[in-house]
XYZ file of C-alpha atoms in Angstrom:
397
model
C 91.078 40.493 46.997
C 87.920 38.657 45.055
C 89.000 36.949 42.035
C 86.888 38.397 39.018
C 85.308 34.238 38.687
C 84.867 33.835 42.053
C 82.899 37.617 41.698
C 80.423 36.236 38.872
C 79.999 32.215 41.007
C 78.684 34.083 43.458
C 76.155 37.046 42.114
C 75.647 34.569 38.649
C 72.813 32.279 40.781
C 70.717 35.578 41.846
C 71.113 37.514 38.289
C 69.977 34.128 36.791
C 67.072 33.265 39.061
C 65.763 36.680 38.450
C 66.021 36.266 34.769
C 64.239 32.903 35.052
C 61.830 34.727 37.019
C 60.463 37.599 34.390
C 58.485 34.193 32.521
C 56.415 32.784 36.046
C 55.814 36.241 36.692
C 54.757 37.446 33.534
C 51.989 34.194 33.631
C 50.839 33.740 35.895
C 50.859 36.714 38.419
C 47.953 37.456 35.929
C 45.659 34.999 36.611
C 44.032 36.734 39.591
C 43.629 39.874 37.113
C 41.700 37.560 34.382
C 38.437 38.438 35.147
C 38.717 42.062 36.062
C 40.239 42.606 32.053
C 37.835 40.587 30.886
C 34.859 43.262 32.375
C 37.676 46.326 31.503
C 37.943 45.607 28.223
C 34.547 43.774 27.943
C 36.039 39.961 26.822
C 35.826 35.985 27.364
C 37.091 32.796 29.682
C 38.504 32.450 25.865
C 39.926 35.753 24.540
C 41.499 35.824 28.263
C 43.972 32.765 27.277
C 45.286 34.449 24.608
C 46.634 36.606 27.317
C 49.284 33.712 28.036
C 49.007 31.948 24.189
C 50.323 35.760 22.669
C 53.048 35.547 24.794
C 54.610 32.064 24.803
C 54.344 32.302 20.293
C 55.777 35.342 21.170
C 59.074 34.042 23.598
C 59.424 31.095 21.462
C 59.431 32.641 18.850
C 62.271 34.830 19.181
C 64.679 31.994 21.301
C 65.479 30.953 18.256
C 67.785 33.720 17.690
C 68.514 35.207 21.049
C 71.975 33.090 21.850
C 72.808 33.062 17.472
C 73.139 37.331 18.516
C 74.320 36.315 21.624
C 77.454 34.255 19.678
C 77.726 36.725 17.793
C 77.531 39.866 20.255
C 78.223 38.468 23.361
C 76.019 37.400 25.652
C 75.598 40.441 28.045
C 74.197 43.011 25.414
C 71.706 40.770 24.787
C 70.099 39.936 28.070
C 70.612 44.321 29.199
C 68.812 44.955 26.754
C 66.413 42.377 26.264
C 65.566 43.232 29.973
C 65.447 46.628 29.178
C 62.653 46.646 26.344
C 61.274 43.948 28.065
C 60.276 47.071 30.852
C 59.398 48.917 28.087
C 56.477 45.978 27.430
C 55.673 46.308 30.672
C 54.767 49.844 31.164
C 52.190 49.647 27.190
C 50.983 46.584 28.744
C 49.963 48.706 32.426
C 48.754 51.975 30.140
C 46.931 49.841 27.434
C 43.095 51.044 26.758
C 42.123 48.004 24.760
C 42.246 44.889 24.555
C 44.345 44.343 20.742
C 46.896 46.890 22.204
C 47.062 44.759 25.880
C 47.318 41.573 23.401
C 50.734 43.674 21.632
C 52.628 44.534 24.279
C 52.003 40.911 25.668
C 53.317 40.101 22.536
C 56.357 42.377 22.739
C 56.376 41.245 26.382
C 57.400 38.256 24.801
C 59.708 38.973 22.310
C 62.294 40.328 24.831
C 61.500 37.638 27.774
C 63.466 35.245 26.693
C 67.018 36.990 26.464
C 67.425 36.240 29.652
C 66.995 32.341 30.145
C 68.401 31.412 27.015
C 71.296 33.128 26.984
C 71.722 33.080 30.936
C 71.997 29.292 30.751
C 74.654 29.422 27.773
C 76.268 31.894 30.911
C 76.419 28.987 32.955
C 77.730 26.759 30.596
C 80.266 29.354 29.432
C 81.587 29.508 32.679
C 81.410 26.269 34.857
C 81.553 22.747 33.574
C 81.375 19.002 34.961
C 79.141 19.057 38.242
C 80.124 22.777 39.231
C 76.938 23.146 36.267
C 75.253 21.058 37.045
C 75.212 22.170 40.949
C 75.162 25.931 38.638
C 72.357 25.123 37.054
C 70.369 23.333 40.719
C 70.577 26.031 42.578
C 68.904 28.837 39.525
C 65.929 26.355 39.398
C 65.356 26.361 42.973
C 65.406 30.247 43.268
C 62.860 29.925 39.956
C 60.659 27.396 41.231
C 60.011 30.321 44.359
C 58.807 32.248 41.648
C 55.521 30.222 40.381
C 54.421 30.221 44.274
C 54.601 34.100 44.842
C 53.710 35.372 41.444
C 49.982 34.294 41.439
C 49.327 35.219 45.737
C 51.633 38.523 44.303
C 48.972 39.233 41.630
C 46.704 38.957 44.084
C 48.048 41.647 46.517
C 47.905 43.846 43.830
C 44.623 43.548 42.803
C 43.685 44.972 45.282
C 45.597 48.097 45.348
C 45.242 49.176 42.676
C 43.174 46.536 40.014
C 45.256 44.409 36.903
C 46.735 47.920 35.760
C 48.786 47.581 39.350
C 50.490 43.616 38.256
C 52.030 45.091 34.992
C 52.998 47.801 36.701
C 54.732 45.607 39.089
C 57.175 43.963 36.582
C 58.180 47.017 35.093
C 59.292 47.869 37.871
C 61.061 44.649 38.269
C 62.317 44.350 34.806
C 64.238 47.757 35.723
C 66.034 46.829 38.578
C 66.893 43.559 36.933
C 68.261 45.423 34.642
C 70.355 47.898 36.192
C 71.674 45.442 38.268
C 72.623 43.056 35.411
C 74.358 45.896 33.825
C 75.794 46.470 37.124
C 77.354 43.203 37.944
C 76.898 40.491 35.676
C 80.489 39.509 33.760
C 81.082 39.226 30.089
C 81.205 35.006 29.730
C 81.323 34.630 25.599
C 84.432 36.301 24.214
C 85.372 38.133 21.136
C 87.627 35.374 19.374
C 84.972 32.714 19.894
C 82.104 34.983 18.541
C 80.293 33.621 15.244
C 78.705 35.428 12.666
C 75.092 37.115 13.051
C 74.613 36.921 9.053
C 71.239 34.309 7.375
C 73.335 32.028 5.934
C 75.664 30.951 8.838
C 72.963 30.924 10.805
C 71.151 28.811 8.777
C 74.080 26.686 8.311
C 74.209 26.588 12.585
C 71.245 25.686 12.956
C 71.297 22.743 10.372
C 74.130 21.344 12.358
C 72.039 21.188 15.185
C 69.458 19.657 13.494
C 71.572 16.946 11.791
C 72.702 15.887 15.282
C 70.713 12.740 16.346
C 70.777 12.914 19.998
C 69.359 15.985 20.188
C 65.988 15.679 19.323
C 65.266 13.272 21.438
C 67.508 16.074 24.601
C 65.146 18.506 23.178
C 62.119 17.062 23.056
C 62.887 15.427 27.129
C 63.788 19.173 28.220
C 60.663 20.533 26.579
C 57.668 18.513 27.226
C 58.948 17.477 30.948
C 57.478 21.036 31.836
C 54.636 21.125 30.200
C 52.666 18.174 31.633
C 53.289 20.569 34.978
C 52.495 23.500 32.774
C 48.991 22.483 31.921
C 48.263 22.398 35.827
C 49.095 26.271 36.027
C 47.436 27.072 32.659
C 43.868 25.918 34.005
C 45.080 27.673 37.675
C 41.904 30.186 37.086
C 38.857 28.062 36.053
C 40.693 25.088 38.444
C 40.823 26.781 40.918
C 37.207 28.910 41.274
C 35.026 26.334 39.195
C 36.376 22.858 40.095
C 37.220 23.398 43.895
C 35.243 26.224 44.121
C 37.737 29.024 45.782
C 37.674 32.398 45.481
C 41.156 34.506 44.043
C 43.117 33.895 47.018
C 42.744 29.977 47.134
C 45.681 29.971 44.437
C 48.334 28.976 46.628
C 46.908 25.556 47.244
C 47.566 24.838 43.831
C 51.503 26.729 43.511
C 52.724 25.897 47.137
C 53.062 22.142 46.332
C 54.110 22.763 42.543
C 56.880 25.193 43.165
C 57.135 23.186 46.757
C 58.721 20.265 44.651
C 60.317 21.762 42.301
C 62.782 23.656 44.443
C 63.707 20.178 46.738
C 63.589 18.582 43.311
C 65.729 20.916 42.415
C 68.054 20.958 45.704
C 67.580 16.832 45.240
C 69.448 17.682 41.866
C 72.779 19.751 43.192
C 73.406 17.959 46.929
C 73.001 14.957 43.995
C 75.666 16.162 41.642
C 78.921 14.300 41.082
C 77.498 11.427 43.836
C 74.979 9.909 41.461
C 75.234 9.782 37.139
C 73.866 11.549 34.453
C 70.900 8.730 33.730
C 70.548 7.846 36.991
C 69.177 10.699 38.034
C 66.980 11.558 35.178
C 65.640 8.142 35.771
C 64.899 9.460 39.843
C 62.540 12.010 38.028
C 60.414 10.202 35.221
C 60.026 8.219 37.998
C 58.333 10.547 40.619
C 56.574 12.233 37.518
C 55.279 9.258 36.603
C 54.810 8.331 40.016
C 52.175 11.441 40.406
C 50.100 11.087 37.283
C 48.989 7.607 38.852
C 48.284 9.477 42.150
C 46.283 11.931 40.391
C 44.250 9.964 38.007
C 43.395 7.913 40.886
C 42.388 10.554 43.173
C 39.944 12.025 39.881
C 38.159 8.785 39.837
C 37.518 8.202 43.395
C 37.213 11.646 45.020
C 32.788 12.876 44.228
C 34.075 15.824 43.242
C 38.299 17.969 43.093
C 39.585 18.678 46.353
C 41.783 20.196 48.579
C 44.321 19.348 49.383
C 44.325 15.828 47.810
C 44.071 17.357 44.220
C 47.160 19.228 44.615
C 49.294 18.105 46.226
C 50.548 14.410 43.878
C 51.802 17.876 42.403
C 54.120 18.374 44.215
C 55.720 14.563 42.799
C 55.341 16.361 39.305
C 57.474 19.358 40.531
C 60.537 17.524 42.178
C 60.042 14.549 39.348
C 61.335 18.206 36.956
C 63.619 19.479 38.339
C 65.945 15.984 39.243
C 65.862 15.959 35.809
C 65.772 19.380 34.053
C 69.214 20.482 35.197
C 71.340 17.035 33.261
C 68.801 16.603 30.538
C 70.065 20.953 29.628
C 73.593 20.164 30.150
C 73.856 17.069 28.371
C 72.190 19.156 25.402
C 74.209 22.108 25.580
C 77.321 20.162 25.701
C 76.955 18.185 22.278
C 77.876 21.610 20.856
C 80.244 23.537 22.702
C 80.648 26.275 19.947
C 77.256 26.573 19.724
C 76.091 26.811 23.028
C 74.128 29.380 22.667
C 72.042 28.513 19.316
C 71.631 25.196 21.088
C 69.831 27.358 24.230
C 67.801 28.851 21.645
C 65.905 25.952 20.002
C 65.378 23.794 22.962
C 63.539 26.892 25.246
C 62.056 27.625 21.679
C 60.844 24.031 21.559
C 59.993 24.858 25.311
C 57.927 27.238 24.359
C 55.726 25.848 21.966
C 54.934 22.907 23.459
C 54.082 25.367 26.920
C 52.218 27.829 24.088
C 50.402 24.491 22.852
C 48.935 23.375 26.386
C 48.100 26.974 27.218
C 45.941 27.228 23.957
C 44.984 24.448 22.848
C 45.210 21.555 25.366
C 44.279 23.451 28.758
C 40.821 24.735 27.802
C 39.799 21.237 26.145
C 40.907 19.122 29.098
C 40.462 21.427 32.160
C 36.312 21.037 32.108
C 37.354 17.680 34.946
C 40.416 16.539 36.922
C 40.748 13.179 35.387
C 41.385 15.354 31.720
C 44.121 17.532 32.796
C 45.695 13.983 35.051
C 45.675 12.394 31.762
C 47.241 15.058 30.196
C 49.785 15.620 32.016
C 50.106 11.562 32.332
C 50.037 11.309 28.145
C 53.380 14.897 28.050
C 55.070 12.525 30.760
C 54.690 9.387 28.674
C 56.388 11.303 25.711
C 59.380 12.329 27.776
C 60.489 9.234 28.804
C 60.135 8.015 25.454
C 62.670 9.926 24.211
C 64.756 10.210 27.064
C 64.658 6.051 26.347
C 65.103 6.827 22.545
C 68.494 8.654 23.290
C 70.216 6.422 25.525
C 69.540 4.406 22.743
C 71.406 6.019 20.362
C 74.112 6.584 22.914
């Protein structure tokens, strides 16, 4: 007979990958619909960018609580209820009659979407240890890596069938299916005897305990900001594809396929190297790849007479690979520092990550996406902050 542990291991990568896809699809799938949304509500480029920023700020704020709630009440209820509410928010966005209403439902999407990925990381650490945990996290990241490449293509396809509202109806359907699958197949991994109290004072004490841990800070910054360099290009996709590269809505794959190919390759390599290579060396290789991509992008931005495919986007394959080489190890190192507060630690890390990406989407992307050199320099600066943080952590331990 199949043991519960074996069944959990078999189902877990797919369930967590589905949860991880919610974020990329919530952001990337609506990019092709920006012009139609702007026309429908009479708003411009700056206002449209707020559909991303509002989602991300809400996502970041609520991420401070998802993990702590799951520490108190269990992993499964938080994930299932969160995805059910996300489905309702997506349906509301599909039926929005004003831009203000659309932003309100985007905010509700953000408040719910993080439940899956934040609590899902705690589920991995509840269930697995050592190299098994790194392999599982790498599997999830490898499957998750496909989502940002597929999302804008799916969005463009849905745009031709039912306009921008069809994109949100598709998100509704996906969330409903995922909610049912989680209710049916996800086992509870956080037993009653290990649960903590969800009250203001213990919650603040828990976060204070996390904040007092000095190695937590560089790990949190490194794990959170690496993806921001890549997300700068993703958030700038509408302007980059249409204006800088001069492509139509069908041109999004020129950006997303290299990004996702690199992310999938990096996650696969991280899983294969688990137990064969030290965590430090794995993360170092990730930074070599990211910095190499940044250097190539700067040279190409200066050397090419104008941006062109595939050269202006191909180096992002290296950046994506570097991000995913480093991320599973950085996340596990962070969670391992708080064995009784994994949900809370995952929440804080996710909050920081989403805060960085919200700033990238709302501030850095509009400022830097005027040309490819601005994007390359911005990504290099973000990657540099991550590398400094990683070296800071190594000195502390």
